[in-house]
Short mmCIF file of C-alpha atoms in Angstrom, two decimals:
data_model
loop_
_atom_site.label_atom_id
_atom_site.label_comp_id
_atom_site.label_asym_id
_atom_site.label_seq_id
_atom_site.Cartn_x
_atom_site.Cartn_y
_atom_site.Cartn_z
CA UNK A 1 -11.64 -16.90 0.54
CA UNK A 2 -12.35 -13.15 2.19
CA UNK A 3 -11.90 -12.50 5.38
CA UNK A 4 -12.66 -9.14 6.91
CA UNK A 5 -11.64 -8.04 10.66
CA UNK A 6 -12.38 -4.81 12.32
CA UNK A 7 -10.13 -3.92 14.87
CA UNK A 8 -10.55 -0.12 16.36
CA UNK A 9 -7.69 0.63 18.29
CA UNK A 10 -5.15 3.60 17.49
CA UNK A 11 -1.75 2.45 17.30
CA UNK A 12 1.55 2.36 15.50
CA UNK A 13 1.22 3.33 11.30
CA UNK A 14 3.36 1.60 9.00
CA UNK A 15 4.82 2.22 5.49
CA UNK A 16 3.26 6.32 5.66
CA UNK A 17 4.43 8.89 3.39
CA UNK A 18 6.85 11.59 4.68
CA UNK A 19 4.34 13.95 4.05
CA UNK A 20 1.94 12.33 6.39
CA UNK A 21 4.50 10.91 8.77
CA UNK A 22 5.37 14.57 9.23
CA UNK A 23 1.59 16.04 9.97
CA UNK A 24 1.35 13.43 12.30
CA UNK A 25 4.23 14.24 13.99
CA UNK A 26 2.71 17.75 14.42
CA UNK A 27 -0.16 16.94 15.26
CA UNK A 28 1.13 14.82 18.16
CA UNK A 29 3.24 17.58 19.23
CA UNK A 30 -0.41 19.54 20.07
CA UNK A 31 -2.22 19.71 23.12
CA UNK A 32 -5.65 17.34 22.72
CA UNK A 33 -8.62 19.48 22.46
CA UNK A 34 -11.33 18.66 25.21
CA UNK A 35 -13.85 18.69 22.11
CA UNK A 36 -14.23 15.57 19.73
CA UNK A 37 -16.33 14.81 16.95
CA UNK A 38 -16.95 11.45 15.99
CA UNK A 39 -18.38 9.32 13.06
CA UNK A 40 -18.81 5.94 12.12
CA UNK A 41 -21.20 3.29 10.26
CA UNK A 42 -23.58 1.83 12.54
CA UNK A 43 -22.61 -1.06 11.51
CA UNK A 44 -19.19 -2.45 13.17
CA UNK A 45 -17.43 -3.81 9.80
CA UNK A 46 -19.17 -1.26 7.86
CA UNK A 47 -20.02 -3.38 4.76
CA UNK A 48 -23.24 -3.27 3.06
CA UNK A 49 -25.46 -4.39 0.50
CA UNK A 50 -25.99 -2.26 -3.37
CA UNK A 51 -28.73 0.23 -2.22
CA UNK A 52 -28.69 -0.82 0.86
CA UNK A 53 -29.44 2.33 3.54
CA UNK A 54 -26.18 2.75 5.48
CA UNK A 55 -26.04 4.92 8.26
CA UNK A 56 -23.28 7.39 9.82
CA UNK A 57 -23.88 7.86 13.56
CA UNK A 58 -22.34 11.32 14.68
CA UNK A 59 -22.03 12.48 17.98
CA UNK A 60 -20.15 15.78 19.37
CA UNK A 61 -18.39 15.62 22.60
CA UNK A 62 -16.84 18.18 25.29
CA UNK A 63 -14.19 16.19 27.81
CA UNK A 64 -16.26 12.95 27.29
CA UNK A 65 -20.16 14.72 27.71
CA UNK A 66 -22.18 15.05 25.27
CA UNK A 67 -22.73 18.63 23.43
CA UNK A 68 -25.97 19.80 22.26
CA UNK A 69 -27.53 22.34 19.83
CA UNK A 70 -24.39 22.36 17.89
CA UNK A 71 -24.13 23.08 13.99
CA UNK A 72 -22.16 19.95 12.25
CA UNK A 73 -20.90 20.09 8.48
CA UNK A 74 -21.07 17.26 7.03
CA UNK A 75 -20.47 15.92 3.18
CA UNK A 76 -20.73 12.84 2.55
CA UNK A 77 -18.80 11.67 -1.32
CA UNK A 78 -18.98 8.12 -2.70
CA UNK A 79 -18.16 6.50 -5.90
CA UNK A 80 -19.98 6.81 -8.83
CA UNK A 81 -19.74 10.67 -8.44
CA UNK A 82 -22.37 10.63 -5.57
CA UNK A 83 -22.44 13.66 -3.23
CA UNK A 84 -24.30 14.86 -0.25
CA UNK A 85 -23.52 17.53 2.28
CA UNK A 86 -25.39 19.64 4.45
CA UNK A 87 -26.02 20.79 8.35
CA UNK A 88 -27.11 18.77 10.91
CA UNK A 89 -27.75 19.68 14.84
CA UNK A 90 -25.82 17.72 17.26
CA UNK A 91 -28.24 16.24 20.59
CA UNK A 92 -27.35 14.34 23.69
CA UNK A 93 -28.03 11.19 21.60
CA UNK A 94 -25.61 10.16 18.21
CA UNK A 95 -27.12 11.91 15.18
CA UNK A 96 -28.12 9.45 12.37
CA UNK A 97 -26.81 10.67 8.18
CA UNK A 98 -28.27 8.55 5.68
CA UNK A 99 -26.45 7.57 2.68
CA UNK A 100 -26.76 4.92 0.06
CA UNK A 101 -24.62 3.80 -3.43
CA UNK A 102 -26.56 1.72 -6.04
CA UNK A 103 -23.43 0.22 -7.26
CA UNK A 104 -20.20 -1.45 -5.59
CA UNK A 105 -17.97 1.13 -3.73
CA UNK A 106 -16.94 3.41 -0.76
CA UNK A 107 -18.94 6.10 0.87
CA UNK A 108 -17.02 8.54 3.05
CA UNK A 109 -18.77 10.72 5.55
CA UNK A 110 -16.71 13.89 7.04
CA UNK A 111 -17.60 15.88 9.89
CA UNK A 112 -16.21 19.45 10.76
CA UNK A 113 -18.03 21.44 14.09
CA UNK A 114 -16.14 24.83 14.87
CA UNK A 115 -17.65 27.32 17.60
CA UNK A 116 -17.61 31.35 18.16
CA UNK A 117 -14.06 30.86 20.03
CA UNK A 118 -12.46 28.66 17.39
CA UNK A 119 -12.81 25.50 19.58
CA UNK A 120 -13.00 23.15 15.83
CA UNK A 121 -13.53 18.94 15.88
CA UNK A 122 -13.43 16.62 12.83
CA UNK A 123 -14.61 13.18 12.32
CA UNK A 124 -14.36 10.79 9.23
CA UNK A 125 -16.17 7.51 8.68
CA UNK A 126 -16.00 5.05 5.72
CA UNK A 127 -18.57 2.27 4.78
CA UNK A 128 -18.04 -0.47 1.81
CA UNK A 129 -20.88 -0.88 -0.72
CA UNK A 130 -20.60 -4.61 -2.17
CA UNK A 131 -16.91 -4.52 -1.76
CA UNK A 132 -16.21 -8.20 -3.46
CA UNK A 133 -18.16 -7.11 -6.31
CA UNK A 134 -15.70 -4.07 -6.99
CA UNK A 135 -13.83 -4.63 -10.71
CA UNK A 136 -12.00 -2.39 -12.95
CA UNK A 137 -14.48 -0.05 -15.54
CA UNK A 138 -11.59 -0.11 -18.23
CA UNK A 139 -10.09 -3.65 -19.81
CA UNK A 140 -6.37 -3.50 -19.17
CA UNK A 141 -4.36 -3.45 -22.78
CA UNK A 142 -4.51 -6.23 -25.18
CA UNK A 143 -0.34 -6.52 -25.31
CA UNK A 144 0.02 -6.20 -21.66
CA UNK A 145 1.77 -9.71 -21.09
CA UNK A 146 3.67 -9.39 -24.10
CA UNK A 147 4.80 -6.22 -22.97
CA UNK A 148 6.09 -7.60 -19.50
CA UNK A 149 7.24 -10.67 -20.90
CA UNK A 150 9.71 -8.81 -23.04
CA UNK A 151 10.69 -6.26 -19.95
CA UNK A 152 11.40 -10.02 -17.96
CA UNK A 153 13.13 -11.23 -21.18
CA UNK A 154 15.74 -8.24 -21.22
CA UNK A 155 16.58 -9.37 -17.09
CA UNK A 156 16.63 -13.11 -17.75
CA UNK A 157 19.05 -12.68 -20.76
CA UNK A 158 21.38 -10.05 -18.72
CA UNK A 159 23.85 -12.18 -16.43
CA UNK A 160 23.50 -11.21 -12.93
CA UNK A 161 26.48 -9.06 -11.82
CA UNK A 162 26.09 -8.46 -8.18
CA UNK A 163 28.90 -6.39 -5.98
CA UNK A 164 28.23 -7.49 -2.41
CA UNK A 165 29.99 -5.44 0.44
CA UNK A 166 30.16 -6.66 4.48
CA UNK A 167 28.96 -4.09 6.57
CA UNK A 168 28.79 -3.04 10.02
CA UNK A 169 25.07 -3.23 11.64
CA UNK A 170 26.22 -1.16 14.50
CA UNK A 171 23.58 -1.35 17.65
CA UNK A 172 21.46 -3.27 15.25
CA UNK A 173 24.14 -6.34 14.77
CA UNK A 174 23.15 -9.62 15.86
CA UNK A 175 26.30 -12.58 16.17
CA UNK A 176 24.93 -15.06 14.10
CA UNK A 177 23.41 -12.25 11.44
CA UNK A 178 26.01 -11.70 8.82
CA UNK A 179 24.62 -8.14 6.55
CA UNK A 180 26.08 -7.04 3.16
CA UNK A 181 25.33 -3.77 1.09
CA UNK A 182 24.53 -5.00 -2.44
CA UNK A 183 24.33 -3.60 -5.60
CA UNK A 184 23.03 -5.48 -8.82
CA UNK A 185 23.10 -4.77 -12.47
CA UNK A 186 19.34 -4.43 -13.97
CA UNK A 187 17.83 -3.02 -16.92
CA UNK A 188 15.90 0.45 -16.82
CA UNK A 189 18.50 2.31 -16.40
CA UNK A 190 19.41 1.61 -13.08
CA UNK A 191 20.75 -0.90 -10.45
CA UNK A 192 19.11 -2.54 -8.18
CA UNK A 193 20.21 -1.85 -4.54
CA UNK A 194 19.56 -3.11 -0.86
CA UNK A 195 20.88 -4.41 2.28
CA UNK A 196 20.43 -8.21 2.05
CA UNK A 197 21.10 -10.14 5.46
CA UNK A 198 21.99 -14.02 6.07
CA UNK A 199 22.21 -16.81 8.99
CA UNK A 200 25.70 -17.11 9.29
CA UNK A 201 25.79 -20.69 9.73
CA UNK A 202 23.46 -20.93 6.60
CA UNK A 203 23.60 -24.15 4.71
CA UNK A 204 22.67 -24.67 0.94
CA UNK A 205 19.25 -24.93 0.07
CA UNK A 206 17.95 -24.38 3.71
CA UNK A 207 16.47 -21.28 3.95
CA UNK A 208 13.16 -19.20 2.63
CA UNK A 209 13.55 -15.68 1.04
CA UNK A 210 11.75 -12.72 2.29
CA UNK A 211 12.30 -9.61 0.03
CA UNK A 212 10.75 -6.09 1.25
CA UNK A 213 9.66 -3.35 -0.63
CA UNK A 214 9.74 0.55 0.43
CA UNK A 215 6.95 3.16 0.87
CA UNK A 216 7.08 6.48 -1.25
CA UNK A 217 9.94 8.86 -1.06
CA UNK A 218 13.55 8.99 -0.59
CA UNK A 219 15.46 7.17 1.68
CA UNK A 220 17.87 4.28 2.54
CA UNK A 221 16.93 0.70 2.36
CA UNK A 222 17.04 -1.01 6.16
CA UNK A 223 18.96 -4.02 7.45
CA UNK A 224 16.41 -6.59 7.59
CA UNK A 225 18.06 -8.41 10.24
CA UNK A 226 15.12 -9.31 12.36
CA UNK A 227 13.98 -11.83 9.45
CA UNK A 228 17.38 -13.41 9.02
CA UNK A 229 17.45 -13.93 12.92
CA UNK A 230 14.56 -15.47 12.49
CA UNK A 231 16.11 -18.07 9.93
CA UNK A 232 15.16 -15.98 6.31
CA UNK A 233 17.66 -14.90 3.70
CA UNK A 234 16.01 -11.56 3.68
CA UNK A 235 16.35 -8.56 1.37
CA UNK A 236 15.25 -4.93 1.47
CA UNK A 237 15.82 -2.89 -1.68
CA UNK A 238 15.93 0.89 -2.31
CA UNK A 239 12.89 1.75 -4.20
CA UNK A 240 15.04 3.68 -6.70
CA UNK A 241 18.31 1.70 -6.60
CA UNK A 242 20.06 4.49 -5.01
CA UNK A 243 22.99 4.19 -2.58
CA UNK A 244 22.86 3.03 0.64
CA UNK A 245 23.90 4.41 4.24
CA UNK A 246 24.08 7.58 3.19
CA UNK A 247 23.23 10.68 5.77
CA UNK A 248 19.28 11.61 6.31
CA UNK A 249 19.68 14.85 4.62
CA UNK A 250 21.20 13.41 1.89
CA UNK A 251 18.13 11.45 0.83
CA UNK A 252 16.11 14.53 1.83
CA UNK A 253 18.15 16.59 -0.42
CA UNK A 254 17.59 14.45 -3.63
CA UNK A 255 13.79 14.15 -2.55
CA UNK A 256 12.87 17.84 -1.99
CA UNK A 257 14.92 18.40 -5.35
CA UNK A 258 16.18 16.06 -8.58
CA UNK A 259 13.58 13.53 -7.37
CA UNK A 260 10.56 15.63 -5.99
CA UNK A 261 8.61 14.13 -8.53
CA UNK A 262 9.73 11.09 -9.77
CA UNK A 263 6.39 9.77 -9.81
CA UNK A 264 5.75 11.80 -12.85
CA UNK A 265 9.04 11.04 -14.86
CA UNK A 266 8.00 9.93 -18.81
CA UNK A 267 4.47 9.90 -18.02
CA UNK A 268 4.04 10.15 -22.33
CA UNK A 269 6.87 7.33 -22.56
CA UNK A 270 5.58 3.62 -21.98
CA UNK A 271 9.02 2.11 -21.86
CA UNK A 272 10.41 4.66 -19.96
CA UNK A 273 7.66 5.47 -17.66
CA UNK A 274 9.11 5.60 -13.71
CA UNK A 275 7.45 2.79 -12.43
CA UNK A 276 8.49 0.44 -15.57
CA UNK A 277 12.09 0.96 -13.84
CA UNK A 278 11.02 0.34 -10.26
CA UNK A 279 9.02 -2.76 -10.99
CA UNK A 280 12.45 -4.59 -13.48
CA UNK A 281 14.00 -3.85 -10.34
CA UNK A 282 11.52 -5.76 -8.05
CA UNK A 283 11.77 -8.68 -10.34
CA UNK A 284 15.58 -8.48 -10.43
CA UNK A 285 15.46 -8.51 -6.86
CA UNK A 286 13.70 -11.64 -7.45
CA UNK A 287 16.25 -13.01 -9.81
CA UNK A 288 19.30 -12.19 -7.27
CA UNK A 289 17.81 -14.13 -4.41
CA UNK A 290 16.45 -17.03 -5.95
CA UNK A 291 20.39 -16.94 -6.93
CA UNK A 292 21.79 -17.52 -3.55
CA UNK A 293 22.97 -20.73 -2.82
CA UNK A 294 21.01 -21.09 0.41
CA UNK A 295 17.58 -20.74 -0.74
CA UNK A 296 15.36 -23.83 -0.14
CA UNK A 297 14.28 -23.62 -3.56
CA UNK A 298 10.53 -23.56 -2.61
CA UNK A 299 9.37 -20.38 -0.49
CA UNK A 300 9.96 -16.60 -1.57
CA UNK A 301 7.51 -14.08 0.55
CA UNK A 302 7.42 -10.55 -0.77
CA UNK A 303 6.34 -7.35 1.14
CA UNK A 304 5.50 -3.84 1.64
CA UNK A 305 3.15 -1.00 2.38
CA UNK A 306 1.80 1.61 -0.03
CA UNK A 307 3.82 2.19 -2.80
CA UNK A 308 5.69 -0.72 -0.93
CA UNK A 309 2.41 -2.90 -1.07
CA UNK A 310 1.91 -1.99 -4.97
CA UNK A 311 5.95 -3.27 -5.59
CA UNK A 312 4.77 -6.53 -3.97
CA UNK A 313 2.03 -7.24 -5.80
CA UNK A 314 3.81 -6.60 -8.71
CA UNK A 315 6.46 -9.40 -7.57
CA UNK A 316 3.91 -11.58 -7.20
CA UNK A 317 2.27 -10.86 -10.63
CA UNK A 318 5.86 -10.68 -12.62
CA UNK A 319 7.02 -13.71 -10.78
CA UNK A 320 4.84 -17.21 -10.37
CA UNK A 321 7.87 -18.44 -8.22
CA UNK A 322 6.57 -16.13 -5.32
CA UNK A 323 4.68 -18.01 -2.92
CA UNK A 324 3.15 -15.49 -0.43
CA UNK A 325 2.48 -11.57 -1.05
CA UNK A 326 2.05 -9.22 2.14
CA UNK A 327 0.82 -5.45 1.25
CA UNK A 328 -0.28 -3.07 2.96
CA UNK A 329 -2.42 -0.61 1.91
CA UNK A 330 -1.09 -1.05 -1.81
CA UNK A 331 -0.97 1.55 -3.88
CA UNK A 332 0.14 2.00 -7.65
CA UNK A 333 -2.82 0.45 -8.53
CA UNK A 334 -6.29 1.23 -10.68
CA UNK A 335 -4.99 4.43 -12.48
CA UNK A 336 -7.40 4.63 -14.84
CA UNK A 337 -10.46 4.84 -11.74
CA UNK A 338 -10.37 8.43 -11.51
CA UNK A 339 -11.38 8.68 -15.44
CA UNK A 340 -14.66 6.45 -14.61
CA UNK A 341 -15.80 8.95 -11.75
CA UNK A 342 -14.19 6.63 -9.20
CA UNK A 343 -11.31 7.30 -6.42
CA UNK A 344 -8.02 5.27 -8.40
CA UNK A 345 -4.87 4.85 -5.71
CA UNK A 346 -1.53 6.89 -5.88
CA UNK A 347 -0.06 8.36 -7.58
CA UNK A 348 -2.90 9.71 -8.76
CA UNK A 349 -1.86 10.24 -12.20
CA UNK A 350 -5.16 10.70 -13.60
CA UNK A 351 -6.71 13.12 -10.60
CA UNK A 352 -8.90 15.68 -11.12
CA UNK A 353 -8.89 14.74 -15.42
CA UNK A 354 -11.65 15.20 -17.76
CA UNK A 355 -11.25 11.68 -19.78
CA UNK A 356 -12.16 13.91 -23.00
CA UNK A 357 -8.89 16.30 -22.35
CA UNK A 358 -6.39 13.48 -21.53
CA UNK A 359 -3.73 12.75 -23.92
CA UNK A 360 -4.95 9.41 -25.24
CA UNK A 361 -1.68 8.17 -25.18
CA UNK A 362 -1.25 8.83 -21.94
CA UNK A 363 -4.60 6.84 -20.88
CA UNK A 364 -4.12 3.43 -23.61
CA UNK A 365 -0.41 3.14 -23.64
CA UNK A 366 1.54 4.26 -20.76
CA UNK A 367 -0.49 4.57 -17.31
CA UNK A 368 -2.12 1.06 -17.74
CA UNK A 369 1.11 -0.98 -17.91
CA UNK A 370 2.09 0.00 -14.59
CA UNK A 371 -0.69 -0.79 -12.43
CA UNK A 372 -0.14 -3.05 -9.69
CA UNK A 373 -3.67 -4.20 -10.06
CA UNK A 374 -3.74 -5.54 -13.25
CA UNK A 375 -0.52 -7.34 -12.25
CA UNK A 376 -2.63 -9.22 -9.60
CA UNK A 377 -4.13 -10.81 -11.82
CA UNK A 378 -1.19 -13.05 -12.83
CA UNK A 379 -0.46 -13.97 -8.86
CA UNK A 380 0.07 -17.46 -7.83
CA UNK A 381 1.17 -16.53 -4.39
CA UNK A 382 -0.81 -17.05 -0.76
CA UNK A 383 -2.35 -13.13 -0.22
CA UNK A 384 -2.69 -10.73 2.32
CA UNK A 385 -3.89 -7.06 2.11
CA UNK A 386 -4.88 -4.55 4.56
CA UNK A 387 -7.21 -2.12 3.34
CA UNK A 388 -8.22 1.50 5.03
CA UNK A 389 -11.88 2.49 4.07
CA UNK A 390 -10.93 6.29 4.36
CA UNK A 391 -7.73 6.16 2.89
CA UNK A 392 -7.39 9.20 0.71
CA UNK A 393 -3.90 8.11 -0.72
CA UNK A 394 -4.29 4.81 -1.91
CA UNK A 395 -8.46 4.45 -1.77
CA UNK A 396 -10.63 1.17 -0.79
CA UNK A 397 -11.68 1.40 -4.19
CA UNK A 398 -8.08 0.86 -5.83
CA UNK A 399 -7.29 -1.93 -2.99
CA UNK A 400 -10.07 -3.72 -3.67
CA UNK A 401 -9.60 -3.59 -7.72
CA UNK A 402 -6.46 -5.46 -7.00
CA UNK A 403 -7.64 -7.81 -4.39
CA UNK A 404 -10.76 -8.95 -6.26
CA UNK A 405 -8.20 -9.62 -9.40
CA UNK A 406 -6.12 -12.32 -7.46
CA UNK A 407 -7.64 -15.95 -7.89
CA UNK A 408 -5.44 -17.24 -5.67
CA UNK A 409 -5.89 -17.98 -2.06
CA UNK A 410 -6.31 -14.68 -0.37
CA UNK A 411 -7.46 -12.61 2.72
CA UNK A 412 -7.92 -8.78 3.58
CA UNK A 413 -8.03 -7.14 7.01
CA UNK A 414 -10.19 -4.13 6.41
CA UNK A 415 -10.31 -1.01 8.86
CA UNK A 416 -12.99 1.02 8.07
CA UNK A 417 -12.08 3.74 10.35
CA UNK A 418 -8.68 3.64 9.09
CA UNK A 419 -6.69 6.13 6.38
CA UNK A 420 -3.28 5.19 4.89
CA UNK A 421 -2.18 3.26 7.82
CA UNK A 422 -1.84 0.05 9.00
CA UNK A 423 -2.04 -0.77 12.83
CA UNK A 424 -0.11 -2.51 14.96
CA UNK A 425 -3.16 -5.48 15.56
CA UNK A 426 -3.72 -5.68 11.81
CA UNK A 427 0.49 -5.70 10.88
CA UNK A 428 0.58 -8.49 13.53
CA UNK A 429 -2.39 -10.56 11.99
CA UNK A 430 -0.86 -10.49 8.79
CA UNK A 431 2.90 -10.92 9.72
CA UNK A 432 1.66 -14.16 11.79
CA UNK A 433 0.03 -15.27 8.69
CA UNK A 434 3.65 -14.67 6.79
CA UNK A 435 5.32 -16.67 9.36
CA UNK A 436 2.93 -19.85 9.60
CA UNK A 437 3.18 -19.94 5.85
CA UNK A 438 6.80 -20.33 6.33
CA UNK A 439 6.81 -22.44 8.77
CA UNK A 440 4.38 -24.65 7.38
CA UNK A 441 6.65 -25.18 4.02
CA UNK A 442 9.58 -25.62 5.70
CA UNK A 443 8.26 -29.25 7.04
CA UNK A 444 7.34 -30.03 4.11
#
């Protein structure tokens, strides 16, 4: 079952990159210009019909009033390669753009108005085309449960050897929260690494897992203490198993050098390829917590935004014993779109590639094994994804490639005048949905 909600109001963004945490930091730091330019579907949950007319209402504003007999760029890009741009007049009444896509996908309308004293307003708006209907153009590879099964095969046959260190939580500490620094031995090259957090008045077999998964970049995994207050053996792990606690710039350091572009590492290398090593660690992650002897033995809830979202689904796809999957804005999923003349999700390995001068290799035997998408199709779990429709890091397109692979029970808050962000409403929707389901196995 689908469910779409539309909820317009700006507010907190979760699980950003650094890049774009950092222009919106800038762009907060700048006086608000008296002019805006807005767009957005007529329609308020912006979903249509396959050729159905969809319409972009536009309307220029100075300090609230209406500005007339004003030139507006506007070009409008969809899937399927479809492209319209052009000029349009701005009136005292919303100006009407047209647009249509014959086949299931995204159109995205932008807006740009500058004047003769460089006063400048922008405006985006996204509409869905048949969104349910969305499904990969390429089949995945014929050996692609053979090949996880043998990554799983390597973890299940390597003894867990976990070193587990007490640390301080500082202001963050809570009495009956007990936090340790952990480090666990996985294949791929490297360990898997985390702060996992505990009741300490647990009991055996009481107590659900929650296991969170980090956003691209750098950076130190977090205490997860609010979930363990709230009666969860929780875990968050470092995307790339490094050390924890360590100072800002340290993390900074590695990221603006040695691992600038990790993303990238042994693209031509299936078994080495960077996100092969990322995802064995999200499903030793997995193996460590089911390990503990408090775990009820019955509920494991996985989460995470962007690339955060994309290592979630994949813990839901490499492991049936998950029970509910929370991501955000996944990406790491539907490489291969961008090949098919349709917007894949980060990292946008494929971008901008003529299908014709891509190493074939590249394209049948290492990009398609690590796509969080095609991993949805294995999940067993309870679903929930949020979904920007002018998101132009991880696109609808991609999102809705994985959602509309899940068979199990599933829902997705969409945004359609959302990028790569998830609001505070929607983040509270879908973490009271991750609670209930909880709660609701726990009396069972």
């Amino acid at each position: 079952m689908s469910l779409f909600r539309v909820r317009m109001s700006a507010a907190v963004m979760l699980f950003v990159f650094l890049t774009v945490a950092a222009a919106t930091a800038q762009q907060a730091r700048q006086p608000e210009s008296d002019y805006k330019l807005s767009a957005r579907a007529e329609r308020e949950d912006a979903v249509y019909q396959k050729g159905e007319k969809v319409l972009f209402r536009i309307q220029l504003t100075e300090k609230g009033k209406p500005l007339s007999k004003q030139k507006i760029q506007y070009n409008i890009t969809g899937d399927g390669g479809y492209l319209k741009k052009g000029t349009v007049e701005s009136s005292d009444s919303r100006v009407e753009l047209e647009a249509s896509l014959d086949r299931p996908g995204f159109l995205k309308c932008d807006v740009h108005w500058q004047d003769g004293q460089g006063n400048k307003a922008s405006g985006i708006a996204g509409a869905a085309v048949a969104p349910l209907e969305i499904r990969p153009a390429r089949p995945e590879p014929t050996d692609f449960d053979a090949f996880w099964t043998a990554r799983k095969k390597e973890l299940d046959d390597l003894p867990i050897e976990a070193a587990l260190q007490k640390v301080d939580a500082g202001k963050q500490a809570k009495p009956n929260v007990e936090v340790f620094d952990v480090k666990v031995n996985c294949t791929g090259g490297k360990s898997m690494s985390g702060y996992f957090a505990k009741p300490t008045e647990a009991t055996p077999k009481s107590l659900p897992i929650i296991v969170s998964y980090h956003g691209a970049g750098v950076s130190s995994a977090r205490m997860p203490i609010w979930e363990a207050e709230k009666g969860a053996l929780a875990l968050d792990i470092n995307a790339h198993g490094l050390e924890n606690g360590k100072p800002a710039e340290w993390y900074a350091d590695l990221y603006k050098g040695p691992m600038k572009n990790y993303r990238w590492e042994n693209l031509d290398n299936r078994d080495k390829q960077y996100f092969v090593g990322m995802f064995q660690r999200v499903y030793r992650s997995l193996q460590f917590m089911k390990a503990q002897p408090e775990w009820d033995g019955k509920t494991i809830v996985v989460k995470g935004g962007s690339q955060g979202g994309g290592q979630a689904l994949a813990a839901a796809g490499l492991d049936p014993d998950v029970t509910f999957c929370q991501a955000f804005v996944p990406a790491i999923c539907y490489h291969t779109g961008y090949l098919d003349k349709e917007f894949g999700g980060w990292p946008g390995f494929l971008k901008g590639n003529i299908p014709s001068q891509v190493d074939p290799a590249v394209i049948e035997t290492v990009v398609p094994y690590v796509d969080a998408a095609s991993l949805a199709k294995r999940i067993k779990a309870e679903c929930v994804l949020t979904v920007g429709f002018v998101d132009y890091v991880c696109s609808p397109t991609s999102v809705y490639v994985a959602y509309n692979n899940i068979s199990s029970q599933k829902q997705i808050l969409t945004m359609p005048e959302q990028g790569h962000n998830t609001p505070k409403p929607e983040a509270d929707a879908a973490n009271k949905l991750l609670w209930e389901h909880i709660e609701k196995r726990r009396v069972k």
